[in-house]
Short mmCIF file of C-alpha atoms and ligand atoms in Angstrom, two decimals:
data_model
loop_
_atom_site.label_atom_id
_atom_site.label_comp_id
_atom_site.label_asym_id
_atom_site.label_seq_id
_atom_site.Cartn_x
_atom_site.Cartn_y
_atom_site.Cartn_z
CA MET A 123 -54.04 -89.20 -42.91
CA LYS A 124 -51.63 -90.84 -40.52
CA LYS A 125 -50.49 -87.47 -39.27
CA SER A 126 -54.01 -86.28 -38.56
CA ILE A 127 -54.70 -89.39 -36.53
CA ILE A 128 -51.62 -88.70 -34.46
CA VAL A 129 -52.73 -85.10 -33.94
CA LEU A 130 -56.19 -86.30 -33.00
CA LEU A 131 -54.71 -88.77 -30.52
CA ALA A 132 -52.54 -86.04 -29.04
CA VAL A 133 -55.55 -83.74 -28.64
CA CYS A 134 -57.58 -86.56 -27.08
CA SER A 135 -54.92 -87.44 -24.57
CA ALA A 136 -54.41 -83.77 -23.70
CA LEU A 137 -58.15 -83.41 -23.12
CA CYS A 138 -58.19 -86.56 -21.05
CA MET A 139 -55.29 -85.35 -18.92
CA CYS A 140 -57.09 -82.06 -18.31
CA ALA A 141 -60.27 -83.89 -17.35
CA CYS A 142 -58.37 -86.24 -15.04
CA GLY A 143 -56.43 -83.39 -13.50
CA SER A 144 -59.59 -81.51 -12.64
CA SER A 145 -60.95 -84.33 -10.48
CA SER A 146 -59.08 -83.47 -7.31
CA LYS A 147 -57.17 -85.84 -5.09
CA LYS A 148 -59.17 -87.51 -2.34
CA LEU A 149 -58.67 -86.84 1.35
CA VAL A 150 -59.97 -89.96 3.08
CA MET A 151 -60.98 -89.39 6.70
CA ALA A 152 -61.38 -92.36 9.04
CA THR A 153 -63.90 -91.76 11.81
CA ASN A 154 -66.39 -93.45 14.11
CA ALA A 155 -69.69 -91.68 13.50
CA ALA A 156 -71.29 -92.49 16.85
CA PHE A 157 -69.74 -89.68 18.82
CA PRO A 158 -72.00 -86.62 18.70
CA PRO A 159 -71.45 -83.67 18.47
CA TYR A 160 -68.09 -84.51 16.86
CA GLU A 161 -69.49 -87.04 14.38
CA SER A 162 -72.77 -88.83 13.97
CA VAL A 163 -74.97 -90.18 11.21
CA GLU A 164 -77.90 -88.05 10.10
CA GLY A 165 -79.89 -89.66 7.29
CA ASP A 166 -77.25 -90.79 4.82
CA LYS A 167 -74.72 -88.16 5.90
CA ILE A 168 -72.03 -87.99 8.54
CA VAL A 169 -72.34 -84.67 10.32
CA GLY A 170 -70.62 -82.90 13.19
CA ILE A 171 -67.69 -80.76 14.21
CA ASP A 172 -65.01 -83.06 12.74
CA PRO A 173 -66.54 -83.48 9.24
CA GLU A 174 -67.11 -79.72 9.05
CA ILE A 175 -63.52 -78.89 9.99
CA ALA A 176 -62.24 -81.63 7.66
CA GLN A 177 -64.34 -80.18 4.81
CA LEU A 178 -62.76 -76.75 5.28
CA ILE A 179 -59.28 -78.29 5.31
CA ALA A 180 -60.05 -80.33 2.17
CA ASP A 181 -61.38 -77.19 0.45
CA ASP A 182 -58.27 -75.26 1.45
CA LEU A 183 -56.00 -78.03 0.12
CA GLY A 184 -58.04 -78.44 -3.08
CA MET A 185 -58.91 -82.02 -2.15
CA GLU A 186 -62.14 -84.00 -2.15
CA LEU A 187 -63.22 -85.15 1.33
CA VAL A 188 -64.32 -88.78 1.60
CA ILE A 189 -65.46 -90.07 5.02
CA GLU A 190 -65.04 -93.72 6.03
CA ASP A 191 -67.02 -94.82 9.09
CA MET A 192 -65.43 -97.62 11.14
CA ALA A 193 -64.93 -98.91 14.69
CA PHE A 194 -62.92 -96.46 16.79
CA ASP A 195 -60.18 -99.00 17.48
CA SER A 196 -59.64 -99.59 13.72
CA ILE A 197 -58.95 -95.94 12.89
CA ILE A 198 -55.23 -95.75 13.68
CA ALA A 199 -54.53 -98.95 11.72
CA ALA A 200 -56.50 -97.55 8.77
CA VAL A 201 -54.23 -94.49 8.71
CA GLN A 202 -51.07 -96.54 9.18
CA SER A 203 -51.97 -98.86 6.30
CA GLY A 204 -52.90 -95.99 3.97
CA LYS A 205 -56.56 -97.06 3.79
CA ALA A 206 -57.31 -93.58 5.13
CA ASP A 207 -55.27 -90.37 4.96
CA ILE A 208 -56.43 -88.84 8.22
CA ALA A 209 -57.92 -89.90 11.53
CA MET A 210 -60.50 -87.45 12.81
CA ALA A 211 -62.73 -88.86 15.50
CA GLY A 212 -62.58 -86.68 18.58
CA MET A 213 -59.25 -88.39 18.89
CA THR A 214 -57.15 -87.48 21.90
CA VAL A 215 -53.44 -86.95 21.49
CA THR A 216 -51.57 -89.53 23.58
CA GLU A 217 -47.92 -90.53 23.80
CA ASP A 218 -48.81 -94.14 22.95
CA ARG A 219 -50.67 -93.16 19.80
CA LYS A 220 -47.77 -90.92 18.78
CA GLU A 221 -45.69 -94.06 18.42
CA ASN A 222 -47.94 -95.16 15.56
CA ILE A 223 -49.14 -91.95 13.88
CA ASN A 224 -48.33 -88.26 13.84
CA PHE A 225 -50.78 -85.70 15.20
CA SER A 226 -51.55 -82.27 13.81
CA ASP A 227 -51.68 -79.27 16.10
CA PRO A 228 -54.70 -79.67 18.40
CA TYR A 229 -57.97 -78.12 17.25
CA THR A 230 -59.86 -78.26 20.53
CA THR A 231 -59.64 -79.30 24.16
CA ALA A 232 -61.78 -81.99 25.73
CA ALA A 233 -62.17 -83.95 28.95
CA GLN A 234 -63.13 -87.36 30.21
CA VAL A 235 -66.15 -87.41 32.49
CA ILE A 236 -68.12 -89.97 34.45
CA LEU A 237 -71.76 -90.82 33.78
CA VAL A 238 -73.85 -92.61 36.39
CA LYS A 239 -77.51 -93.25 37.11
CA ASN A 240 -79.23 -90.39 38.91
CA THR A 241 -79.71 -92.70 41.91
CA SER A 242 -75.97 -93.45 42.16
CA THR A 243 -73.86 -92.62 45.22
CA VAL A 244 -70.83 -91.93 43.00
CA LYS A 245 -69.99 -88.23 43.29
CA THR A 246 -66.26 -88.07 42.44
CA PRO A 247 -63.75 -90.15 40.42
CA ASP A 248 -62.47 -91.67 43.72
CA ASP A 249 -65.88 -93.19 44.35
CA LEU A 250 -65.38 -95.49 41.34
CA ALA A 251 -63.02 -97.78 43.28
CA ASN A 252 -64.16 -101.41 43.17
CA LEU A 253 -67.13 -100.64 40.90
CA THR A 254 -67.91 -101.85 37.36
CA VAL A 255 -67.01 -99.20 34.80
CA GLY A 256 -68.01 -99.26 31.12
CA VAL A 257 -65.86 -97.79 28.35
CA GLN A 258 -65.57 -97.89 24.58
CA ILE A 259 -62.69 -100.16 23.66
CA GLY A 260 -59.41 -98.48 22.74
CA THR A 261 -60.39 -95.01 23.98
CA THR A 262 -58.63 -92.85 26.53
CA GLY A 263 -61.56 -93.63 28.86
CA ASP A 264 -60.50 -97.27 28.59
CA ILE A 265 -56.91 -96.34 29.50
CA TYR A 266 -57.95 -94.22 32.53
CA ALA A 267 -60.35 -96.89 33.76
CA GLU A 268 -57.35 -99.18 34.19
CA ASP A 269 -56.03 -96.87 36.91
CA ILE A 270 -59.17 -97.09 39.04
CA GLU A 271 -58.46 -99.17 42.09
CA GLY A 272 -60.22 -102.52 42.12
CA ALA A 273 -62.56 -101.58 39.29
CA THR A 274 -63.92 -104.12 36.81
CA ILE A 275 -63.79 -102.74 33.27
CA GLU A 276 -66.50 -103.65 30.78
CA ARG A 277 -65.28 -102.83 27.25
CA TYR A 278 -67.91 -102.18 24.57
CA SER A 279 -67.29 -101.75 20.87
CA LYS A 280 -69.70 -98.79 20.82
CA TYR A 281 -70.40 -96.10 23.41
CA PHE A 282 -74.13 -96.45 23.06
CA GLU A 283 -73.86 -100.09 24.19
CA ALA A 284 -72.07 -98.88 27.34
CA ILE A 285 -74.78 -96.23 27.84
CA ASN A 286 -77.54 -98.85 27.47
CA ALA A 287 -75.79 -101.13 29.96
CA LEU A 288 -75.60 -98.22 32.41
CA ALA A 289 -79.24 -97.28 31.91
CA GLN A 290 -80.19 -100.93 32.53
CA GLY A 291 -78.15 -101.03 35.74
CA LYS A 292 -75.73 -103.66 34.42
CA ILE A 293 -72.71 -101.45 35.16
CA ASP A 294 -72.10 -98.65 37.69
CA ALA A 295 -70.57 -95.91 35.52
CA VAL A 296 -69.34 -94.99 32.05
CA ILE A 297 -66.21 -92.96 31.31
CA VAL A 298 -66.67 -90.92 28.16
CA ASP A 299 -65.64 -87.60 26.60
CA ARG A 300 -67.51 -84.60 28.02
CA GLU A 301 -69.49 -83.36 24.99
CA PRO A 302 -70.67 -86.81 23.81
CA GLY A 303 -71.42 -87.49 27.50
CA LYS A 304 -73.71 -84.45 27.58
CA VAL A 305 -75.54 -85.70 24.49
CA PHE A 306 -75.96 -89.20 25.98
CA VAL A 307 -77.31 -87.70 29.24
CA SER A 308 -79.75 -85.50 27.31
CA GLU A 309 -81.07 -88.64 25.58
CA ASN A 310 -81.30 -90.69 28.82
CA PRO A 311 -83.18 -88.88 31.61
CA ASP A 312 -82.04 -91.48 34.19
CA LEU A 313 -78.36 -90.62 33.72
CA VAL A 314 -76.29 -87.76 35.14
CA MET A 315 -72.75 -86.48 34.63
CA ILE A 316 -70.39 -86.07 37.58
CA ASP A 317 -69.20 -82.45 37.78
CA GLU A 318 -65.54 -83.24 38.46
CA GLU A 319 -63.66 -83.97 35.25
CA PHE A 320 -61.40 -86.97 35.13
CA THR A 321 -58.77 -85.47 32.84
CA VAL A 322 -58.26 -82.70 30.33
CA GLU A 323 -57.18 -83.68 26.81
CA GLU A 324 -56.63 -82.31 23.34
CA TYR A 325 -58.10 -83.52 20.06
CA ALA A 326 -56.01 -83.50 16.90
CA ILE A 327 -55.92 -84.99 13.42
CA GLY A 328 -53.93 -88.20 12.97
CA VAL A 329 -51.75 -88.62 9.87
CA SER A 330 -49.46 -91.45 8.78
CA LYS A 331 -45.82 -91.03 9.83
CA GLU A 332 -44.96 -91.39 6.16
CA ASN A 333 -47.04 -88.41 5.08
CA THR A 334 -45.33 -85.39 6.61
CA GLU A 335 -46.24 -83.24 3.61
CA LEU A 336 -49.95 -83.74 4.34
CA LEU A 337 -49.32 -83.11 8.05
CA ASN A 338 -47.62 -79.80 7.28
CA ASN A 339 -50.41 -78.78 4.91
CA ILE A 340 -53.06 -79.65 7.49
CA ASN A 341 -51.26 -77.63 10.15
CA ALA A 342 -51.05 -74.65 7.79
CA SER A 343 -54.80 -74.94 7.05
CA LEU A 344 -55.66 -75.34 10.72
CA LYS A 345 -53.65 -72.22 11.55
CA LYS A 346 -55.60 -70.19 8.98
CA LEU A 347 -58.92 -71.62 10.13
CA LYS A 348 -58.13 -70.85 13.78
CA GLU A 349 -57.00 -67.31 13.00
CA SER A 350 -60.09 -66.57 10.92
CA GLY A 351 -62.33 -67.79 13.74
CA LYS A 352 -63.82 -70.56 11.56
CA ILE A 353 -62.94 -73.38 13.98
CA ASP A 354 -64.58 -71.57 16.91
CA GLU A 355 -67.58 -70.84 14.71
CA ILE A 356 -68.07 -74.55 13.89
CA ILE A 357 -67.55 -75.66 17.49
CA GLY A 358 -69.93 -72.92 18.70
CA LYS A 359 -72.61 -74.20 16.34
CA TYR A 360 -72.60 -77.61 18.03
CA ILE A 361 -71.54 -76.80 21.60
CA LYS A 362 -73.43 -74.05 23.36
CA ALA A 363 -71.50 -72.15 26.01
CA GLU A 364 -72.96 -72.69 29.49
N1 LIG B 169 -61.28 -88.97 22.88
C1 LIG B 169 -61.34 -90.38 23.10
C2 LIG B 169 -60.10 -91.04 22.53
O1 LIG B 169 -59.43 -90.48 21.72
C3 LIG B 169 -62.60 -91.02 22.51
C4 LIG B 169 -62.78 -90.81 21.05
C5 LIG B 169 -63.94 -91.57 20.43
O2 LIG B 169 -64.49 -92.49 21.02
N2 LIG B 169 -64.32 -91.22 19.24
O3 LIG B 169 -59.78 -92.13 22.88
#
């Protein structure tokens, strides 16, 4: 009797271990889902280029993707503290950020652009001198705005607040990433994008400095996804060539 109970217990725990083992490890992605076409909320889902690429990486690594939506300037801290495993938010690789997190190989290039009202006299980045420029706090747009001579910087926690302020004439310009900028212009007929790009940048996936194994795995996945054309396919779905 005793023996059979022990056998039963052994079988139970083996079954349990199998069941537990089959639920794969989570890959928690920190993002700010107000940055179309890279990430935005659609119904109860977060959609866009970044979640789609992250899903393919998670599939390749046999992990379950979980997306956490938060303020852009909380993302790096979330990865550093282990609250999230990866930062994926149209996040530009910068030397300053590299002091706090590691970056994967880049998965796309991007640019900062200037949005103004269609009645504005601003035609080039130099014209921004002494004007009031809106940015989303903690972004590369925020960093570049600091270099504009005599400019007053208005920092918003969300891009769409900066866009509303611009549409209402409260500020003179917004510095934002090119593709989200195009989306914001398409939604606001009074706004236009200045042709000349401010900068050229690269987006990559942020990973904790402590998690080099994950970083290496992500880079290996990204390499495969680039070579198979999957990354271009996803980007092409959201960004139409001009
Ligand atoms: N690419 C910009 C940055 O990394 C903006 C990203 C964002 O607002 N999601 O700072």
